[in-house]
Amino acid sequence: MGARLMARTLRGLEEVSAREIEERGLGTVERLRHREVWFSSEDPGPRVLGLRTVDDVFLLAATLDGIGHTKAELDRFAAPARTAPWRDLLNLRGRCGGPSSPTRIDVVASFLGKRNFNRYDIEDAVGREASDVLGLPYRSRREGRPPEDGEPFPIRVTLEGPEAALAVRLTGRPMHRRAYKRESVPGTLHPPLAAAMARLAGVGDLAPGARVLDPTCGTGTILIEARHLAPGLHLVGTDADPDALRGAAANSADAAEEDAPIAYALADAGRLPLADGTVDRVVGNPPWGLQVEPHGSLARHPKRYFGEVQRVLRRDGGRAVLLLHDPDTHLPLAESVGLRVRDSLTVSLFGTHPSVVALER
């Protein structure tokens, strides 16, 4: 049974996620929207839950076009919510590895721009109809009321311009909430963004035994995502915070037996304990004082971070992919030590707009 699906991403990662979908043979990309990749699959199955650069994956239930800005437009959501093939999608959801026995309806809506209605109006319009069709209770989120206990049937409604989409999330738990994330610290990286950075660094193209370094690894998110992308690499994480390293070791503990362990070390990112030219890829989220204050030499001389990245990278094909919250300030420092910009993209991350920058020697 074929299906149309929708992957939700961070803003700015839509093309990265589209490439992952097609490179892994999970479907044919049809279109990109704000934070969305729509794709079709002739035989969707559990493999789609292995996507790493997306926040969630949904089965498309219905679309409707020509939605205006007035409150009267809410009536137009009733028909597709009533006629969508919810039961078929529930069965397909089970085939893909998601829960197939929900006990309640849960609806989350979002839209771009100004409307004369709010998200709760959309959610109620869709939730009431789906509740009647499936015979499951629906409880509005108005006034901050939390959802009831039980297994949800999670419906997502997105509205961009005049076009709305109704979809069903494949999983009970959002996919971006990785099971390995037992420990966290301030500034920990969103896992799908970490996975996207590893892909942009070309980690998947490296031969077994190649060395990948995160000089400010925190609780290990980037390196763990890199291991999922390409097993058999020599992964190294350093950090100046011993508590973060203990968290990284805990998060890395559930690796399969055949996976090489990640090596963690307490170190100043301005004085890395690695020889010159011995690292194939550096992938990192350096601390520049937003959620995490720089420590050690970085607090006094931020240029040293880029100097150390340049020093440890291999001369023949070495590459660094870094998340920089102030590229106008930091890229001149990188260029001053001999790193040149290969590519960059801007992402939207919890109200900030950092750049993912690829650098080469």
PDB file of C-alpha atoms in Angstrom, residues 55-216:
ATOM      1  CA  ASP A  55      11.958  16.006  13.845  1.00  0.00           C
ATOM      2  CA  ASP A  56       9.006  13.761  12.972  1.00  0.00           C
ATOM      3  CA  VAL A  57       7.375  11.847  10.127  1.00  0.00           C
ATOM      4  CA  PHE A  58       3.633  11.898   9.357  1.00  0.00           C
ATOM      5  CA  LEU A  59       1.220  10.116   7.050  1.00  0.00           C
ATOM      6  CA  LEU A  60      -0.651  12.704   4.998  1.00  0.00           C
ATOM      7  CA  ALA A  61      -4.383  12.329   5.527  1.00  0.00           C
ATOM      8  CA  ALA A  62      -5.838  15.223   3.543  1.00  0.00           C
ATOM      9  CA  THR A  63      -5.028  18.594   2.000  1.00  0.00           C
ATOM     10  CA  LEU A  64      -7.235  21.569   1.297  1.00  0.00           C
ATOM     11  CA  ASP A  65      -6.518  24.758  -0.585  1.00  0.00           C
ATOM     12  CA  GLY A  66      -7.923  28.259  -0.719  1.00  0.00           C
ATOM     13  CA  ILE A  67      -7.977  28.841   3.041  1.00  0.00           C
ATOM     14  CA  GLY A  68      -8.458  32.528   3.753  1.00  0.00           C
ATOM     15  CA  HIS A  69      -7.935  34.613   6.859  1.00  0.00           C
ATOM     16  CA  THR A  70     -11.436  34.925   8.291  1.00  0.00           C
ATOM     17  CA  LYS A  71     -12.909  32.823  11.062  1.00  0.00           C
ATOM     18  CA  ALA A  72     -15.523  31.489   8.650  1.00  0.00           C
ATOM     19  CA  GLU A  73     -12.729  29.472   6.996  1.00  0.00           C
ATOM     20  CA  LEU A  74     -12.701  27.141   9.999  1.00  0.00           C
ATOM     21  CA  ASP A  75     -15.812  25.426   8.651  1.00  0.00           C
ATOM     22  CA  ARG A  76     -13.753  24.194   5.709  1.00  0.00           C
ATOM     23  CA  PHE A  77     -11.695  21.929   7.961  1.00  0.00           C
ATOM     24  CA  ALA A  78     -14.740  19.853   8.905  1.00  0.00           C
ATOM     25  CA  ALA A  79     -15.174  17.926   5.635  1.00  0.00           C
ATOM     26  CA  PRO A  80     -11.569  16.687   5.208  1.00  0.00           C
ATOM     27  CA  ALA A  81     -11.391  15.878   8.933  1.00  0.00           C
ATOM     28  CA  ARG A  82     -14.593  13.845   8.565  1.00  0.00           C
ATOM     29  CA  THR A  83     -13.680  12.024   5.337  1.00  0.00           C
ATOM     30  CA  ALA A  84      -9.935  11.440   5.844  1.00  0.00           C
ATOM     31  CA  PRO A  85      -9.052   7.708   5.854  1.00  0.00           C
ATOM     32  CA  TRP A  86      -8.141   7.711   9.546  1.00  0.00           C
ATOM     33  CA  ARG A  87      -8.656   3.963  10.041  1.00  0.00           C
ATOM     34  CA  ASP A  88      -6.548   3.054   7.021  1.00  0.00           C
ATOM     35  CA  LEU A  89      -3.825   5.382   8.252  1.00  0.00           C
ATOM     36  CA  LEU A  90      -4.027   3.829  11.696  1.00  0.00           C
ATOM     37  CA  ASN A  91      -3.347   0.406  10.169  1.00  0.00           C
ATOM     38  CA  LEU A  92      -0.528   1.779   8.015  1.00  0.00           C
ATOM     39  CA  ARG A  93       0.932   3.474  11.072  1.00  0.00           C
ATOM     40  CA  GLY A  94       1.137   0.076  12.742  1.00  0.00           C
ATOM     41  CA  ARG A  95       2.871  -1.402   9.690  1.00  0.00           C
ATOM     42  CA  CYS A  96       5.474   1.352   9.896  1.00  0.00           C
ATOM     43  CA  GLY A  97       6.270   0.503  13.493  1.00  0.00           C
ATOM     44  CA  GLY A  98       4.072   3.037  15.255  1.00  0.00           C
ATOM     45  CA  PRO A  99       1.369   2.415  17.891  1.00  0.00           C
ATOM     46  CA  SER A 100      -1.847   1.061  16.374  1.00  0.00           C
ATOM     47  CA  SER A 101      -4.184   1.099  19.392  1.00  0.00           C
ATOM     48  CA  PRO A 102      -4.731   4.724  20.460  1.00  0.00           C
ATOM     49  CA  THR A 103      -7.078   5.693  23.265  1.00  0.00           C
ATOM     50  CA  ARG A 104      -7.609   9.404  22.517  1.00  0.00           C
ATOM     51  CA  ILE A 105      -7.367  12.042  19.786  1.00  0.00           C
ATOM     52  CA  ASP A 106      -4.577  14.620  20.083  1.00  0.00           C
ATOM     53  CA  VAL A 107      -4.402  17.536  17.608  1.00  0.00           C
ATOM     54  CA  VAL A 108      -1.619  20.111  17.201  1.00  0.00           C
ATOM     55  CA  ALA A 109      -2.002  22.927  14.660  1.00  0.00           C
ATOM     56  CA  SER A 110       0.323  25.670  13.429  1.00  0.00           C
ATOM     57  CA  PHE A 111       0.211  28.323  10.717  1.00  0.00           C
ATOM     58  CA  LEU A 112       2.294  31.099   9.217  1.00  0.00           C
ATOM     59  CA  GLY A 113       1.172  34.713   9.137  1.00  0.00           C
ATOM     60  CA  LYS A 114      -1.818  36.457  10.681  1.00  0.00           C
ATOM     61  CA  ARG A 115      -5.294  34.935  10.798  1.00  0.00           C
ATOM     62  CA  ASN A 116      -8.570  35.893  12.456  1.00  0.00           C
ATOM     63  CA  PHE A 117      -8.517  32.554  14.249  1.00  0.00           C
ATOM     64  CA  ASN A 118      -5.964  30.783  16.410  1.00  0.00           C
ATOM     65  CA  ARG A 119      -4.375  27.354  16.534  1.00  0.00           C
ATOM     66  CA  TYR A 120      -6.911  26.110  19.079  1.00  0.00           C
ATOM     67  CA  ASP A 121      -9.777  26.960  16.707  1.00  0.00           C
ATOM     68  CA  ILE A 122      -8.194  24.746  14.042  1.00  0.00           C
ATOM     69  CA  GLU A 123      -7.448  21.972  16.508  1.00  0.00           C
ATOM     70  CA  ASP A 124     -11.024  21.901  17.793  1.00  0.00           C
ATOM     71  CA  ALA A 125     -12.496  21.942  14.280  1.00  0.00           C
ATOM     72  CA  VAL A 126     -10.416  18.910  13.285  1.00  0.00           C
ATOM     73  CA  GLY A 127     -10.413  17.115  16.641  1.00  0.00           C
ATOM     74  CA  ARG A 128     -14.182  17.014  17.035  1.00  0.00           C
ATOM     75  CA  GLU A 129     -14.708  15.478  13.594  1.00  0.00           C
ATOM     76  CA  ALA A 130     -11.916  12.912  13.981  1.00  0.00           C
ATOM     77  CA  SER A 131     -13.307  11.991  17.391  1.00  0.00           C
ATOM     78  CA  ASP A 132     -16.732  11.245  15.883  1.00  0.00           C
ATOM     79  CA  VAL A 133     -15.217   9.126  13.109  1.00  0.00           C
ATOM     80  CA  LEU A 134     -12.891   7.064  15.316  1.00  0.00           C
ATOM     81  CA  GLY A 135     -15.023   6.970  18.443  1.00  0.00           C
ATOM     82  CA  LEU A 136     -12.131   8.233  20.560  1.00  0.00           C
ATOM     83  CA  PRO A 137     -12.267  11.143  23.023  1.00  0.00           C
ATOM     84  CA  TYR A 138     -10.821  14.529  22.109  1.00  0.00           C
ATOM     85  CA  ARG A 139      -9.855  17.188  24.642  1.00  0.00           C
ATOM     86  CA  SER A 140      -9.100  20.777  23.613  1.00  0.00           C
ATOM     87  CA  ARG A 141      -5.753  22.335  24.545  1.00  0.00           C
ATOM     88  CA  ARG A 142      -7.340  25.725  25.211  1.00  0.00           C
ATOM     89  CA  GLU A 143      -6.336  27.488  28.400  1.00  0.00           C
ATOM     90  CA  GLY A 144      -3.250  25.334  28.672  1.00  0.00           C
ATOM     91  CA  ARG A 145      -5.089  22.166  29.623  1.00  0.00           C
ATOM     92  CA  PRO A 146      -2.737  19.176  29.409  1.00  0.00           C
ATOM     93  CA  PRO A 147      -3.761  16.140  27.359  1.00  0.00           C
ATOM     94  CA  GLU A 148      -5.271  13.165  29.102  1.00  0.00           C
ATOM     95  CA  ASP A 149      -3.319  10.006  29.844  1.00  0.00           C
ATOM     96  CA  GLY A 150      -3.272   7.153  27.375  1.00  0.00           C
ATOM     97  CA  GLU A 151      -1.919   6.462  23.883  1.00  0.00           C
ATOM     98  CA  PRO A 152      -2.657   9.401  21.538  1.00  0.00           C
ATOM     99  CA  PHE A 153      -3.694   9.335  17.918  1.00  0.00           C
ATOM    100  CA  PRO A 154      -1.541  12.397  17.083  1.00  0.00           C
ATOM    101  CA  ILE A 155      -2.964  14.550  14.269  1.00  0.00           C
ATOM    102  CA  ARG A 156      -0.889  17.457  12.930  1.00  0.00           C
ATOM    103  CA  VAL A 157      -2.439  20.347  10.999  1.00  0.00           C
ATOM    104  CA  THR A 158      -0.178  22.809   9.182  1.00  0.00           C
ATOM    105  CA  LEU A 159      -1.342  25.865   7.263  1.00  0.00           C
ATOM    106  CA  GLU A 160       1.012  27.709   4.933  1.00  0.00           C
ATOM    107  CA  GLY A 161      -0.509  30.448   2.804  1.00  0.00           C
ATOM    108  CA  PRO A 162      -3.863  29.173   1.504  1.00  0.00           C
ATOM    109  CA  GLU A 163      -2.936  25.464   1.760  1.00  0.00           C
ATOM    110  CA  ALA A 164      -3.530  23.224   4.769  1.00  0.00           C
ATOM    111  CA  ALA A 165      -2.397  19.667   5.435  1.00  0.00           C
ATOM    112  CA  LEU A 166      -3.802  17.134   7.897  1.00  0.00           C
ATOM    113  CA  ALA A 167      -1.456  14.329   8.872  1.00  0.00           C
ATOM    114  CA  VAL A 168      -0.911  11.570  11.450  1.00  0.00           C
ATOM    115  CA  ARG A 169       2.406  11.235  13.263  1.00  0.00           C
ATOM    116  CA  LEU A 170       3.899   7.778  12.856  1.00  0.00           C
ATOM    117  CA  THR A 171       5.286   7.506  16.369  1.00  0.00           C
ATOM    118  CA  GLY A 172       3.836   7.974  19.822  1.00  0.00           C
ATOM    119  CA  ARG A 173       6.964   9.810  20.975  1.00  0.00           C
ATOM    120  CA  PRO A 174       8.448  12.593  18.799  1.00  0.00           C
ATOM    121  CA  MET A 175      11.360  11.199  16.804  1.00  0.00           C
ATOM    122  CA  HIS A 176      13.731  13.999  17.788  1.00  0.00           C
ATOM    123  CA  ARG A 177      13.554  12.802  21.417  1.00  0.00           C
ATOM    124  CA  ARG A 178      16.278  10.217  21.099  1.00  0.00           C
ATOM    125  CA  ALA A 179      16.211   7.276  23.476  1.00  0.00           C
ATOM    126  CA  TYR A 180      19.934   7.657  24.156  1.00  0.00           C
ATOM    127  CA  LYS A 181      19.506  11.200  25.551  1.00  0.00           C
ATOM    128  CA  ARG A 182      19.534  10.256  29.220  1.00  0.00           C
ATOM    129  CA  GLU A 183      21.803  13.133  30.227  1.00  0.00           C
ATOM    130  CA  SER A 184      21.813  16.731  29.106  1.00  0.00           C
ATOM    131  CA  VAL A 185      23.547  20.033  29.878  1.00  0.00           C
ATOM    132  CA  PRO A 186      22.744  23.637  28.886  1.00  0.00           C
ATOM    133  CA  GLY A 187      23.433  24.186  25.204  1.00  0.00           C
ATOM    134  CA  THR A 188      23.017  20.532  24.250  1.00  0.00           C
ATOM    135  CA  LEU A 189      22.420  20.242  20.520  1.00  0.00           C
ATOM    136  CA  HIS A 190      19.096  19.292  18.918  1.00  0.00           C
ATOM    137  CA  PRO A 191      19.748  15.717  17.667  1.00  0.00           C
ATOM    138  CA  PRO A 192      18.363  16.151  14.103  1.00  0.00           C
ATOM    139  CA  LEU A 193      20.591  19.221  13.679  1.00  0.00           C
ATOM    140  CA  ALA A 194      23.573  17.223  14.945  1.00  0.00           C
ATOM    141  CA  ALA A 195      22.741  14.487  12.425  1.00  0.00           C
ATOM    142  CA  ALA A 196      22.439  17.063   9.633  1.00  0.00           C
ATOM    143  CA  MET A 197      25.826  18.548  10.530  1.00  0.00           C
ATOM    144  CA  ALA A 198      27.422  15.090  10.388  1.00  0.00           C
ATOM    145  CA  ARG A 199      25.877  14.517   6.954  1.00  0.00           C
ATOM    146  CA  LEU A 200      27.025  17.924   5.703  1.00  0.00           C
ATOM    147  CA  ALA A 201      30.528  17.068   6.892  1.00  0.00           C
ATOM    148  CA  GLY A 202      30.484  13.985   4.666  1.00  0.00           C
ATOM    149  CA  VAL A 203      30.932  11.637   7.617  1.00  0.00           C
ATOM    150  CA  GLY A 204      29.037   8.922   5.757  1.00  0.00           C
ATOM    151  CA  ASP A 205      31.633   8.964   2.960  1.00  0.00           C
ATOM    152  CA  LEU A 206      34.601   8.263   5.239  1.00  0.00           C
ATOM    153  CA  ALA A 207      36.356   4.911   5.320  1.00  0.00           C
ATOM    154  CA  PRO A 208      36.262   2.851   8.526  1.00  0.00           C
ATOM    155  CA  GLY A 209      38.878   4.070  10.953  1.00  0.00           C
ATOM    156  CA  ALA A 210      38.714   7.703   9.857  1.00  0.00           C
ATOM    157  CA  ARG A 211      38.876  10.141  12.771  1.00  0.00           C
ATOM    158  CA  VAL A 212      36.012  12.526  13.596  1.00  0.00           C
ATOM    159  CA  LEU A 213      36.433  15.066  16.388  1.00  0.00           C
ATOM    160  CA  ASP A 214      34.032  17.247  18.358  1.00  0.00           C
ATOM    161  CA  PRO A 215      36.270  19.615  20.375  1.00  0.00           C
ATOM    162  CA  THR A 216      33.417  20.835  22.639  1.00  0.00           C
TER     163      THR A 216
END
